[in-house]
Structures are given as C-alpha cells and as structure tokens.
Tab-separated table of C-alpha atoms in Angstrom:
chain	number	residue	atom	x	y	z
A	218	GLY	CA	-7.734	4.203	99.075
A	219	ASN	CA	-10.236	3.842	102.046
A	220	SER	CA	-8.771	1.299	104.396
A	221	VAL	CA	-8.042	0.900	107.967
A	222	THR	CA	-5.142	-1.289	109.053
A	223	GLN	CA	-4.451	-2.740	112.470
A	224	MET	CA	-1.858	-5.307	114.203
A	225	GLU	CA	-3.515	-8.581	113.568
A	226	GLY	CA	-1.992	-10.511	116.530
A	227	PRO	CA	-3.078	-12.256	118.203
A	228	VAL	CA	-1.806	-10.500	121.453
A	229	THR	CA	-0.818	-12.312	124.320
A	230	LEU	CA	-0.685	-10.295	127.780
A	231	SER	CA	-0.641	-10.930	131.295
A	232	GLU	CA	-3.098	-9.261	133.666
A	233	GLU	CA	-2.621	-5.854	134.574
A	234	ALA	CA	-0.303	-5.119	131.400
A	235	PHE	CA	-0.354	-2.344	129.464
A	236	LEU	CA	-2.277	-2.695	126.001
A	237	THR	CA	-1.812	-0.775	122.777
A	238	ILE	CA	-3.534	-2.075	119.729
A	239	ASN	CA	-2.291	-0.197	116.582
A	240	CYS	CA	-4.845	0.958	114.001
A	241	THR	CA	-3.965	3.461	110.779
A	242	TYR	CA	-6.527	4.388	108.412
A	243	THR	CA	-6.243	5.958	104.879
A	244	ALA	CA	-9.246	8.587	103.573
A	245	THR	CA	-10.060	11.273	102.380
A	246	GLY	CA	-10.915	14.443	104.762
A	247	TYR	CA	-12.013	13.193	108.552
A	248	PRO	CA	-13.871	10.302	108.943
A	249	SER	CA	-15.600	9.442	112.240
A	250	LEU	CA	-13.592	6.381	113.758
A	251	PHE	CA	-14.592	3.513	115.855
A	252	TRP	CA	-13.340	1.000	117.800
A	253	TYR	CA	-15.683	-2.414	118.321
A	254	VAL	CA	-15.257	-5.539	120.470
A	255	GLN	CA	-16.093	-9.053	119.616
A	256	TYR	CA	-16.324	-11.096	122.729
A	257	PRO	CA	-16.220	-14.944	122.606
A	258	GLY	CA	-19.054	-16.539	120.907
A	259	GLU	CA	-20.758	-12.882	120.492
A	260	GLY	CA	-21.615	-10.621	117.805
A	261	LEU	CA	-19.734	-6.993	117.533
A	262	GLN	CA	-20.335	-4.340	120.350
A	263	LEU	CA	-18.994	-0.358	119.967
A	264	LEU	CA	-16.763	-0.126	122.713
A	265	LEU	CA	-15.764	3.539	122.047
A	266	LYS	CA	-15.729	6.035	118.875
A	267	ALA	CA	-14.599	9.633	117.849
A	268	THR	CA	-15.708	12.122	115.233
A	269	LYS	CA	-13.329	14.715	114.770
A	270	ALA	CA	-9.441	15.084	115.027
A	271	ASP	CA	-8.131	15.534	118.577
A	272	ASP	CA	-11.195	13.602	119.990
A	273	LYS	CA	-10.637	10.922	122.780
A	274	GLY	CA	-13.438	8.412	122.732
A	275	SER	CA	-13.120	6.353	126.056
A	276	ASN	CA	-15.145	3.363	127.717
A	277	LYS	CA	-14.523	0.785	130.177
A	278	GLY	CA	-10.451	2.040	130.865
A	279	PHE	CA	-10.163	1.555	126.860
A	280	GLU	CA	-9.176	4.787	125.444
A	281	ALA	CA	-8.192	6.439	121.467
A	282	THR	CA	-7.101	9.425	120.237
A	283	TYR	CA	-7.974	10.751	116.829
A	284	ARG	CA	-4.827	11.938	115.319
A	285	LYS	CA	-4.991	13.218	111.778
A	286	GLU	CA	-1.291	14.052	111.569
A	287	THR	CA	-0.638	10.470	111.634
A	288	THR	CA	-4.065	9.106	110.501
A	289	SER	CA	-4.003	6.822	113.532
A	290	PHE	CA	-6.367	5.537	116.518
A	291	HIS	CA	-4.575	3.476	118.515
A	292	LEU	CA	-6.443	1.882	121.291
A	293	GLU	CA	-4.752	1.703	124.765
A	294	LYS	CA	-5.781	0.455	128.135
A	295	GLY	CA	-3.623	0.806	131.036
A	296	SER	CA	-4.081	-2.093	133.187
A	297	VAL	CA	-6.252	-4.977	131.484
A	298	GLN	CA	-7.977	-8.072	132.848
A	299	VAL	CA	-8.891	-11.468	132.063
A	300	SER	CA	-12.463	-10.124	131.151
A	301	ASP	CA	-10.690	-8.297	128.303
A	302	SER	CA	-9.849	-11.542	126.465
A	303	ALA	CA	-11.767	-10.539	122.438
A	304	VAL	CA	-11.144	-9.344	119.297
A	305	TYR	CA	-11.035	-5.724	118.742
A	306	PHE	CA	-12.083	-4.267	115.232
A	307	CYS	CA	-11.244	-0.601	114.068
A	308	ALA	CA	-13.173	0.871	111.801
A	309	ARG	CA	-13.632	4.034	109.966
A	310	GLU	CA	-16.540	5.744	108.440
A	311	MET	CA	-17.501	5.988	104.668
A	312	LYS	CA	-19.832	8.586	103.196
A	313	THR	CA	-21.916	6.566	101.303
A	314	SER	CA	-26.037	6.905	100.462
A	315	TYR	CA	-25.911	5.044	103.673
A	316	ASP	CA	-23.071	5.850	105.781
A	317	LYS	CA	-20.691	2.325	105.365
A	318	VAL	CA	-18.875	1.459	107.976
A	319	ILE	CA	-14.965	-0.173	106.754
A	320	PHE	CA	-13.502	-2.640	109.519
A	321	GLY	CA	-9.952	-3.601	109.840
A	322	PRO	CA	-8.807	-7.114	110.029
A	323	GLY	CA	-9.287	-7.175	113.534
A	324	THR	CA	-6.696	-8.077	116.723
A	325	SER	CA	-7.134	-10.957	119.275
A	326	LEU	CA	-6.405	-10.270	122.596
A	327	SER	CA	-5.613	-13.098	125.116
A	328	VAL	CA	-4.890	-12.051	128.839
A	329	ILE	CA	-4.049	-14.522	130.887
A	330	PRO	CA	-3.851	-14.627	134.820
B	759	ASP	CA	-32.235	-3.433	125.290
B	760	VAL	CA	-31.545	-3.973	121.386
B	761	LYS	CA	-31.715	-7.747	120.320
B	762	VAL	CA	-30.366	-8.768	117.356
B	763	THR	CA	-31.041	-12.275	116.914
B	764	GLN	CA	-29.947	-15.364	114.180
B	765	SER	CA	-31.686	-18.353	113.274
B	766	SER	CA	-28.547	-20.466	113.299
B	767	ARG	CA	-25.379	-20.264	115.300
B	768	TYR	CA	-24.060	-23.069	113.643
B	769	LEU	CA	-24.590	-24.629	109.793
B	770	VAL	CA	-23.531	-27.227	107.778
B	771	LYS	CA	-24.891	-27.626	104.084
B	772	ARG	CA	-23.798	-29.475	101.090
B	773	THR	CA	-22.286	-27.452	97.567
B	774	GLY	CA	-25.455	-26.252	95.684
B	775	GLU	CA	-27.640	-26.537	98.206
B	776	LYS	CA	-30.133	-23.360	98.575
B	777	VAL	CA	-29.141	-22.048	102.146
B	778	PHE	CA	-31.066	-19.185	104.083
B	779	LEU	CA	-29.913	-17.087	106.901
B	780	GLU	CA	-32.284	-15.277	109.048
B	781	CYS	CA	-32.141	-11.972	111.149
B	782	VAL	CA	-34.317	-10.551	113.517
B	783	GLN	CA	-34.444	-7.130	115.447
B	784	ASP	CA	-36.511	-6.223	118.197
B	785	MET	CA	-36.295	-1.712	117.988
B	786	ASP	CA	-37.925	-0.904	115.345
B	787	HIS	CA	-34.750	-0.257	113.260
B	788	GLU	CA	-34.698	0.576	109.740
B	789	ASN	CA	-31.678	-0.404	108.502
B	790	MET	CA	-29.735	-3.966	108.540
B	791	PHE	CA	-27.076	-5.491	107.149
B	792	TRP	CA	-25.262	-8.504	106.627
B	793	TYR	CA	-21.609	-8.957	106.855
B	794	ARG	CA	-19.530	-12.093	106.454
B	795	GLN	CA	-16.429	-12.238	108.923
B	796	ASP	CA	-13.231	-14.076	107.568
B	797	PRO	CA	-10.012	-14.313	109.399
B	798	GLY	CA	-7.365	-11.730	108.592
B	799	LEU	CA	-9.955	-9.743	106.291
B	800	GLY	CA	-12.417	-8.530	108.965
B	801	LEU	CA	-15.940	-7.927	108.352
B	802	ARG	CA	-17.352	-7.340	104.684
B	803	LEU	CA	-20.339	-5.922	103.563
B	804	ILE	CA	-22.828	-8.170	101.620
B	805	TYR	CA	-25.896	-6.185	101.658
B	806	PHE	CA	-27.698	-3.500	103.220
B	807	SER	CA	-31.934	-2.317	103.466
B	808	TYR	CA	-32.625	0.571	104.291
B	809	ASP	CA	-36.100	-0.031	104.428
B	810	VAL	CA	-38.692	-2.912	103.994
B	811	LYS	CA	-38.501	-4.195	99.964
B	812	MET	CA	-35.243	-1.891	99.781
B	813	LYS	CA	-31.785	-3.396	99.764
B	814	GLU	CA	-28.618	-2.231	98.230
B	815	LYS	CA	-25.610	-4.498	97.154
B	816	GLY	CA	-22.368	-3.902	99.326
B	817	ASP	CA	-18.799	-5.064	98.642
B	818	ILE	CA	-18.955	-8.763	98.095
B	819	PRO	CA	-22.909	-9.186	97.251
B	820	GLU	CA	-21.888	-11.624	94.636
B	821	GLY	CA	-23.611	-15.233	94.992
B	822	TYR	CA	-26.228	-14.085	97.460
B	823	SER	CA	-29.675	-12.240	97.650
B	824	VAL	CA	-31.883	-10.831	100.394
B	825	SER	CA	-35.328	-10.637	101.511
B	826	ARG	CA	-36.986	-7.953	103.465
B	827	GLU	CA	-40.621	-8.469	103.500
B	828	LYS	CA	-40.936	-6.947	107.524
B	829	LYS	CA	-39.019	-4.512	109.102
B	830	GLU	CA	-37.930	-6.626	111.659
B	831	ARG	CA	-36.574	-9.450	109.641
B	832	PHE	CA	-33.556	-9.790	106.796
B	833	SER	CA	-32.877	-12.787	105.465
B	834	LEU	CA	-29.543	-13.654	103.467
B	835	ILE	CA	-29.854	-16.475	100.580
B	836	LEU	CA	-27.210	-18.442	99.438
B	837	GLU	CA	-28.671	-19.458	96.205
B	838	SER	CA	-26.601	-22.214	95.486
B	839	ALA	CA	-23.814	-22.757	98.100
B	840	SER	CA	-20.013	-23.231	97.185
B	841	THR	CA	-17.276	-24.274	99.829
B	842	ASN	CA	-15.686	-20.524	99.099
B	843	GLN	CA	-19.309	-19.205	101.252
B	844	THR	CA	-17.793	-21.196	104.164
B	845	SER	CA	-17.231	-18.288	106.981
B	846	MET	CA	-18.893	-16.363	109.516
B	847	TYR	CA	-22.058	-14.075	108.781
B	848	LEU	CA	-22.910	-11.443	110.694
B	849	CYS	CA	-26.138	-9.771	110.615
B	850	ALA	CA	-26.455	-5.927	112.002
B	851	SER	CA	-28.862	-3.372	112.210
B	852	ARG	CA	-29.445	0.265	112.762
B	853	GLN	CA	-32.053	3.001	114.063
B	854	GLY	CA	-31.168	5.322	110.862
B	855	THR	CA	-28.860	6.186	108.144
B	856	GLY	CA	-26.177	7.887	109.544
B	857	ILE	CA	-22.783	7.719	111.240
B	858	THR	CA	-24.339	8.945	114.429
B	859	TYR	CA	-26.971	5.866	114.898
B	860	GLU	CA	-24.849	2.655	116.510
B	861	GLN	CA	-25.025	-0.822	114.442
B	862	TYR	CA	-26.051	-3.516	116.793
B	863	PHE	CA	-24.846	-7.001	115.848
B	864	GLY	CA	-26.326	-10.540	116.562
B	865	PRO	CA	-24.180	-13.103	117.560
B	866	GLY	CA	-23.256	-14.624	114.379
B	867	THR	CA	-23.955	-17.718	112.400
B	868	ARG	CA	-21.122	-20.085	111.493
B	869	LEU	CA	-21.698	-21.614	108.353
B	870	THR	CA	-19.569	-24.750	106.974
B	871	VAL	CA	-20.257	-25.575	103.062
B	872	THR	CA	-18.829	-29.314	102.288
C-alpha cells in the first residue's frame, strides 16, 4: 500500500530533553519524505524534507534521515524547547498526475518547563 | 511571504444547510487543495485544483464539491451538511505541480455540524 505510520502520542517531554518521533512508510520505489509542523492555532508548515535515500533533512535543530533499509524517516532533536510544542506530521510523496502528499496521523508534542 | 487565508476560523451549521468555505492565496499559485483533518487520521485530501476551473477528486470527495472561478480563490461546498462532516478543514496552495514545490497552508476552519 501507500501509507505513513507514526507514533500518535501525545508525547510530553521536559525542556532540553532529547526528542524522537518515529515514522515509517510503505511505498514502491523511493518517494520524497517530509516532516510538517502545526503550531497551536496555525496551519501546517514544512519543517524539513529528504528527496532520496540516505539524505538528511534538517531545520531549526530538527533532523531526519531517509533510511530505505528500514523504510523510516524518524524525526530527532537534541534539546527541545517549550516553543517546539506542536503537532508533527510525517508525510511522503505519491506520484500521481498532480504529485500528491500522503500524511501520517500526526504526533502531538508538549514540552514543559 | 505566502499568505493563505480562510474565511472563518470557527463555523457552526445545522444539518442539511449548504455551507461554503472560502480560501484565498496571494502568491499567484496554480495549485490549490482542500483537506480535512481528523484526530488519528491525519490530513485527507478532499479536492485538488491545478488551475482555474480545473479540479480533481481527492481521496474523500463524497458530500463535497468545489469551485475555482479565479486563480486566487478556491471554495469548498458542502451541499447538505451532515454531522459526520464536523471536522477541521485546511486549505493549501502550491506554486505548481511537482513535489519540489512546497504546499502552504491556511490556519484552518473548524466546522461543527449540529
């Protein structure tokens, strides 16, 4: 099939803790992969992306590496801040006539001081 | 900065009403999308428009229609609202077709159908 699976949470961490949000996908071939973030009261915005195997996407201290062996794209950050509290969506490309994006269910993160 | 605006942040409608959700983008983007967001399901594509007056059904088009008479505006229409259409609706736009182009999202409209 063509799907994206991620841990649903909610995840609660203390400030400066290490963050991992797992994401795996099913696909034929090697689709581009994305992480989107949705801050409270806002729409989604692209956080980072990787377009081929072994690529590492990074932005705002977040990183994710495209692992084709494990079909995974886990999101990590070494030291989270209260301002990172948001919902995080893993997503993958699906080649159609209009290049569709398939989103995972989202993982809610709360960072407490 | 790209700006995608949606006409309402919160909307409450009664079963059977006709509902219009409006989305406007200010960056001359060709592609526009309507999604609904439900807990545990992520975002699901309702309709996509790749140009004025052009549209394609997404994954869950049943019960919805769309209109794109002008490039900057993409409307989602619920012909006869039902309680199972209570959800968060997100509009997005993209410069062109192709995964290299980023989707830009509006803040969402939370629709409640009673």
